[in-house]
PDB file of N, CA and C and ligand atoms in Angstrom:
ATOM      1  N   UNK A   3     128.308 179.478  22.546  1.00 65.00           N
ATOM      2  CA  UNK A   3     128.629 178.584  21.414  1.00 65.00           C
ATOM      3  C   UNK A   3     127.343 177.968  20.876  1.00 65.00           C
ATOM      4  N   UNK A   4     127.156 178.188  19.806  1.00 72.00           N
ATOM      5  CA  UNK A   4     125.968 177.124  19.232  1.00 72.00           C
ATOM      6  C   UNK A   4     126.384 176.429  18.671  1.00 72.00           C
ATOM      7  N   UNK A   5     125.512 175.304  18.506  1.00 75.00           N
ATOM      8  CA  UNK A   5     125.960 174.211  17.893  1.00 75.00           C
ATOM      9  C   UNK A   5     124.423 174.088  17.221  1.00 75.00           C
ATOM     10  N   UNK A   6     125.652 173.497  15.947  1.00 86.00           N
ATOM     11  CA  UNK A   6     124.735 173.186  14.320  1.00 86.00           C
ATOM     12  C   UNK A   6     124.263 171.516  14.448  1.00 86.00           C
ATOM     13  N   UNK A   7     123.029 171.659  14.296  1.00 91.00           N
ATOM     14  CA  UNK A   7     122.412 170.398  13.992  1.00 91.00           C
ATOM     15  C   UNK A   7     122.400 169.880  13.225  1.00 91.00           C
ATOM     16  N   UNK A   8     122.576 168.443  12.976  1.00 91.00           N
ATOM     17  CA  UNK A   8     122.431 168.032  11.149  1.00 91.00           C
ATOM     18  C   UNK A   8     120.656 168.251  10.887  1.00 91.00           C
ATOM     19  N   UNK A   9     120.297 169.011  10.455  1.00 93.00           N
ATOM     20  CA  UNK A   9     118.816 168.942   9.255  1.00 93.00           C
ATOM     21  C   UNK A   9     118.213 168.395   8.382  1.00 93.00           C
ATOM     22  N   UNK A  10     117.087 167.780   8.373  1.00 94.00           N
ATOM     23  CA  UNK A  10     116.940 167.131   7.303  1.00 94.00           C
ATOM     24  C   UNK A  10     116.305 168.326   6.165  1.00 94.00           C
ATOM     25  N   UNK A  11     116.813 168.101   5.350  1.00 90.00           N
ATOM     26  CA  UNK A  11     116.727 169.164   3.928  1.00 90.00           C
ATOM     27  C   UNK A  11     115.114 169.260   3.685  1.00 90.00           C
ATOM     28  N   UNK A  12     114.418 168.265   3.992  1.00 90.00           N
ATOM     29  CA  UNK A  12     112.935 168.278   3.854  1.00 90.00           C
ATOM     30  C   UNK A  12     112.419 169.146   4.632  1.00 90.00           C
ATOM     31  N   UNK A  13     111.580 167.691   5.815  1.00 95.00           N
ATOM     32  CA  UNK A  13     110.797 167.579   6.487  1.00 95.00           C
ATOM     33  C   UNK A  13     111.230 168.835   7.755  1.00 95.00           C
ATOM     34  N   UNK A  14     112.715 169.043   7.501  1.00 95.00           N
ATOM     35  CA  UNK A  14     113.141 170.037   9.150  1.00 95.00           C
ATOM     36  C   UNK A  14     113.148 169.253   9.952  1.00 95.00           C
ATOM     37  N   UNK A  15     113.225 168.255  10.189  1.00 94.00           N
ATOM     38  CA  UNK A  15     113.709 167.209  11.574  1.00 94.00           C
ATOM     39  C   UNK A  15     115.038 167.362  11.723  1.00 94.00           C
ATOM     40  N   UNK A  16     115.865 168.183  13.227  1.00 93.00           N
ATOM     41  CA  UNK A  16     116.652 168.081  14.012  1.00 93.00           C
ATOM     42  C   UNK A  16     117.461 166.758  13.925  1.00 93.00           C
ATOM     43  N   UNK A  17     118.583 166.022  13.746  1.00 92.00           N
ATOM     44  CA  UNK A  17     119.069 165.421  14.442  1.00 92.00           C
ATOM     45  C   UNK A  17     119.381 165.664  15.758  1.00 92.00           C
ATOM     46  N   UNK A  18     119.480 164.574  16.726  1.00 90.00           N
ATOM     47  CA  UNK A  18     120.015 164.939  17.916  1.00 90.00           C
ATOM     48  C   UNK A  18     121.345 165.600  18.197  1.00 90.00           C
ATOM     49  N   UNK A  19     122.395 165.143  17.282  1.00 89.00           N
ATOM     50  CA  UNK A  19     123.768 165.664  17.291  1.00 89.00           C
ATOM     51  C   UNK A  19     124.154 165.949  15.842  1.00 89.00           C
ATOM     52  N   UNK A  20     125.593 166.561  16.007  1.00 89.00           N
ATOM     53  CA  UNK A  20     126.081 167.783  14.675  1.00 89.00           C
ATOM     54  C   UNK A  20     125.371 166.584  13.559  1.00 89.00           C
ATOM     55  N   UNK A  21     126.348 165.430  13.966  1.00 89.00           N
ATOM     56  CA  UNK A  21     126.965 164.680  12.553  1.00 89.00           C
ATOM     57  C   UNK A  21     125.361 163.839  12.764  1.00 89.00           C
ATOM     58  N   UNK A  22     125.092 163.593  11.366  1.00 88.00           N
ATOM     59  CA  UNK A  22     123.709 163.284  10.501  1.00 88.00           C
ATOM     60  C   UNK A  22     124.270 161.722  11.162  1.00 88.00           C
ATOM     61  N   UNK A  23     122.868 161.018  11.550  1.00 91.00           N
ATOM     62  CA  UNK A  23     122.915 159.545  11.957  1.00 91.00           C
ATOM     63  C   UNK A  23     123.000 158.956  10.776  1.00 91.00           C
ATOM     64  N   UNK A  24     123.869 157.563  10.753  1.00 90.00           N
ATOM     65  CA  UNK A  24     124.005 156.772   9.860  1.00 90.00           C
ATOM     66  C   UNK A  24     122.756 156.333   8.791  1.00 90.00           C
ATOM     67  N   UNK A  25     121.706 156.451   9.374  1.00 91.00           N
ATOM     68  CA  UNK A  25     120.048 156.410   8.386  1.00 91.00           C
ATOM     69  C   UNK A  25     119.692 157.156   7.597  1.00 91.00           C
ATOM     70  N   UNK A  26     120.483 158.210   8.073  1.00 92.00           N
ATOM     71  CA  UNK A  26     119.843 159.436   6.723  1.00 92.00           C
ATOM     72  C   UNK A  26     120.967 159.408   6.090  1.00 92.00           C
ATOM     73  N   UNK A  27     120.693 160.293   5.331  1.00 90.00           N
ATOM     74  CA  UNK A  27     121.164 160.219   3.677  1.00 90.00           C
ATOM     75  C   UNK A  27     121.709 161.331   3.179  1.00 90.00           C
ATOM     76  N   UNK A  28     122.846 161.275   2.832  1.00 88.00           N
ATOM     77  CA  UNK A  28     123.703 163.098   1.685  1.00 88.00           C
ATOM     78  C   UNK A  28     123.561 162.799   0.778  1.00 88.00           C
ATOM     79  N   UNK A  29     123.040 164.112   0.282  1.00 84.00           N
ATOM     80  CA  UNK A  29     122.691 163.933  -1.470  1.00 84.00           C
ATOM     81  C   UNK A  29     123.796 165.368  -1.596  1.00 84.00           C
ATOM     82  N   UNK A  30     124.414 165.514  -2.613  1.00 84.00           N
ATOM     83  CA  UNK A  30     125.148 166.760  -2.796  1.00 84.00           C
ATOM     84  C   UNK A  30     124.358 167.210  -4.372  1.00 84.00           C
ATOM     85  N   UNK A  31     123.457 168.305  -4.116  1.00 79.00           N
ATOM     86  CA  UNK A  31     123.388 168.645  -5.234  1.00 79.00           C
ATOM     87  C   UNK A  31     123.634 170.425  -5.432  1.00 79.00           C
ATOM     88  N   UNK A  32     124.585 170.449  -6.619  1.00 86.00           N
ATOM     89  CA  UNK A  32     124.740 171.727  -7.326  1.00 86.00           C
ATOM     90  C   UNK A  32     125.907 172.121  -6.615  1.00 86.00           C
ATOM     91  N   UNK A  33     126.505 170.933  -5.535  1.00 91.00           N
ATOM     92  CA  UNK A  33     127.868 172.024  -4.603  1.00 91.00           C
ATOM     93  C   UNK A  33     127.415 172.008  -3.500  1.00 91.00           C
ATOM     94  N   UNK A  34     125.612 171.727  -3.384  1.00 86.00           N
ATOM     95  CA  UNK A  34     125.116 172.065  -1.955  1.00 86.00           C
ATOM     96  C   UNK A  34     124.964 170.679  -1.238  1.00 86.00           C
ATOM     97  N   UNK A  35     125.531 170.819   0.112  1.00 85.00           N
ATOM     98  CA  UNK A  35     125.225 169.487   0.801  1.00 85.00           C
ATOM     99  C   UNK A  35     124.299 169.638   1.433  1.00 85.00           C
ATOM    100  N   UNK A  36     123.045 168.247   1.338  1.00 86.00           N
ATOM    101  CA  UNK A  36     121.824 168.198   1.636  1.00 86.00           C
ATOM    102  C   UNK A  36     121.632 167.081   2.382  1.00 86.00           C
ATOM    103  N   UNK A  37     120.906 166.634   3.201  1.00 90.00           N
ATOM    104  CA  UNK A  37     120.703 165.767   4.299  1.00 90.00           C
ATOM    105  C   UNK A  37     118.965 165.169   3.995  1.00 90.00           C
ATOM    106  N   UNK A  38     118.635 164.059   4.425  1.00 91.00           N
ATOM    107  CA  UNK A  38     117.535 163.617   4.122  1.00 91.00           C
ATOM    108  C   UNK A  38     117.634 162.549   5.576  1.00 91.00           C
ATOM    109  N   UNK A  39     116.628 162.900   6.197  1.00 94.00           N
ATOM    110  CA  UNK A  39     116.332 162.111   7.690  1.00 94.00           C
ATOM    111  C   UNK A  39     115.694 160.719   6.788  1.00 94.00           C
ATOM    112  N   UNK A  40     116.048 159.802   7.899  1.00 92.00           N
ATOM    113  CA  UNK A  40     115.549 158.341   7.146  1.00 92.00           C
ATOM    114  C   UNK A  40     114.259 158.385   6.828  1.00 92.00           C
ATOM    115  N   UNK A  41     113.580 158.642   7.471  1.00 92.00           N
ATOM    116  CA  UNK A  41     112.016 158.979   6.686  1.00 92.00           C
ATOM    117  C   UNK A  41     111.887 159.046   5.391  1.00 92.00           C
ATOM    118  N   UNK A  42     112.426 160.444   5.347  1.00 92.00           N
ATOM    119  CA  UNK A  42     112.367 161.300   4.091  1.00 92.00           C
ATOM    120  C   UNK A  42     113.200 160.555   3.069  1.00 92.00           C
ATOM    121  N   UNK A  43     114.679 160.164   3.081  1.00 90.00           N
ATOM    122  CA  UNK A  43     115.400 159.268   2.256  1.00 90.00           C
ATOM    123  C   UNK A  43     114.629 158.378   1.715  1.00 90.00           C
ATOM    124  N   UNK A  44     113.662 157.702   2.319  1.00 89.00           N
ATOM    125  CA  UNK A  44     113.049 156.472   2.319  1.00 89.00           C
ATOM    126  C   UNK A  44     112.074 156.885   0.930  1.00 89.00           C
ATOM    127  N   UNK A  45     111.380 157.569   1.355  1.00 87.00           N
ATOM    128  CA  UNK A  45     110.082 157.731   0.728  1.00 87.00           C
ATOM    129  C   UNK A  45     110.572 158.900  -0.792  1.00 87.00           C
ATOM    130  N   UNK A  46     111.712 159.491  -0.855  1.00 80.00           N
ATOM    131  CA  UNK A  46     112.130 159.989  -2.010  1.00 80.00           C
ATOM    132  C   UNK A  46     113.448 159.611  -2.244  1.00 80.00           C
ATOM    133  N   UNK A  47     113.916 158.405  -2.218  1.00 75.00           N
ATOM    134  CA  UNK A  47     114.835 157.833  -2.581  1.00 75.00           C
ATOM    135  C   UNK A  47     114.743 158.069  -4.327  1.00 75.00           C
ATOM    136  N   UNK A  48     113.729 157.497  -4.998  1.00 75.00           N
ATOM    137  CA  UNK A  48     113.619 157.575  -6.168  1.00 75.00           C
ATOM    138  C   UNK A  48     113.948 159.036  -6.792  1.00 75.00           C
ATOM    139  N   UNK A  49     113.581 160.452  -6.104  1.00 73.00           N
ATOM    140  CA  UNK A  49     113.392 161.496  -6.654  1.00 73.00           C
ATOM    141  C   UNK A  49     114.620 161.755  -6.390  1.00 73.00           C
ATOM    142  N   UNK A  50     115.891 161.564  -5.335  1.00 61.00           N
ATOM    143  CA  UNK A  50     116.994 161.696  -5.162  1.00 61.00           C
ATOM    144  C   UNK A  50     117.992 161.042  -6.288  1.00 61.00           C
ATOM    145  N   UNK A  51     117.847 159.782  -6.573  1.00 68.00           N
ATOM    146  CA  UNK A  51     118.710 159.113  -8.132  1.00 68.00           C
ATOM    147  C   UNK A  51     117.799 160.035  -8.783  1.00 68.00           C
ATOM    148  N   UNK A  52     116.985 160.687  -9.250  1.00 70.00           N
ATOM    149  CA  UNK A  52     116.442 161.049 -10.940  1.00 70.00           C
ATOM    150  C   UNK A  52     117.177 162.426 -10.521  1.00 70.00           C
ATOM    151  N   UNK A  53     117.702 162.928  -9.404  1.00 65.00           N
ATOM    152  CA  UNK A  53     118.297 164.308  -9.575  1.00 65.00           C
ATOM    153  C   UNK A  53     119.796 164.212  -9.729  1.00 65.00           C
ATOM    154  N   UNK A  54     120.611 163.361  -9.198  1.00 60.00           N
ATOM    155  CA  UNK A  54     121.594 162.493  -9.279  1.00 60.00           C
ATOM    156  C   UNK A  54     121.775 162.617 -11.002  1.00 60.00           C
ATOM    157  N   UNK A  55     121.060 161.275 -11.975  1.00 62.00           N
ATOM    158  CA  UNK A  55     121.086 160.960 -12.973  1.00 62.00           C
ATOM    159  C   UNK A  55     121.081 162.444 -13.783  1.00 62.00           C
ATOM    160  N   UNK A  56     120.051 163.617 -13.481  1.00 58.00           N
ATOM    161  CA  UNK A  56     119.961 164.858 -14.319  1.00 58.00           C
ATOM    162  C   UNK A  56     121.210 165.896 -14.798  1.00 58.00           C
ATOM    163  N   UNK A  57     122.214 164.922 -13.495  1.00 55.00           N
ATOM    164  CA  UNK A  57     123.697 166.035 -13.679  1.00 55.00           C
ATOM    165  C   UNK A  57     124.519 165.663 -15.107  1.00 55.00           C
ATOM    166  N   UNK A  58     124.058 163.924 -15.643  1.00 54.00           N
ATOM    167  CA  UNK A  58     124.595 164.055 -16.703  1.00 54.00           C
ATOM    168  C   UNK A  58     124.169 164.188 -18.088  1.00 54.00           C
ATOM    169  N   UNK A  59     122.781 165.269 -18.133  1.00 53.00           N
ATOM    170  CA  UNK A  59     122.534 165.802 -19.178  1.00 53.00           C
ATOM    171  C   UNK A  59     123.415 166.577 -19.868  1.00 53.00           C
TER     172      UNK A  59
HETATM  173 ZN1   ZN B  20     112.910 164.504   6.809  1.00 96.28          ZN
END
């Protein structure tokens, strides 16, 4: 059995278990669900709303 790690969509940092820790972050873009480790959330928070905001062009 393997078991799926949550990923961060960036950086590739592993969570320890399936489900993504409460710090990081889902962004759903295009249909695709994407994960952002708190790090990464942190520091492109901004670039995450301007991709967000682009869906209602
Ligand atoms: Zn990351």
């Amino acid at each position: 059995m393997r078991m799926v790690r949550a990923t961060c969509g960036l950086c590739g940092q592993q969570a320890e278990t399936e489900e993504a820790p409460l710090t990081w972050v889902t962004s759903v873009e295009n249909g695709r669900k994407l994960l952002y480790c708190d790090r990464c959330a942190r520091e492109n928070v901004r670039n995450i709303e301007g991709k967000l905001d682009s869906v209602y062009w």
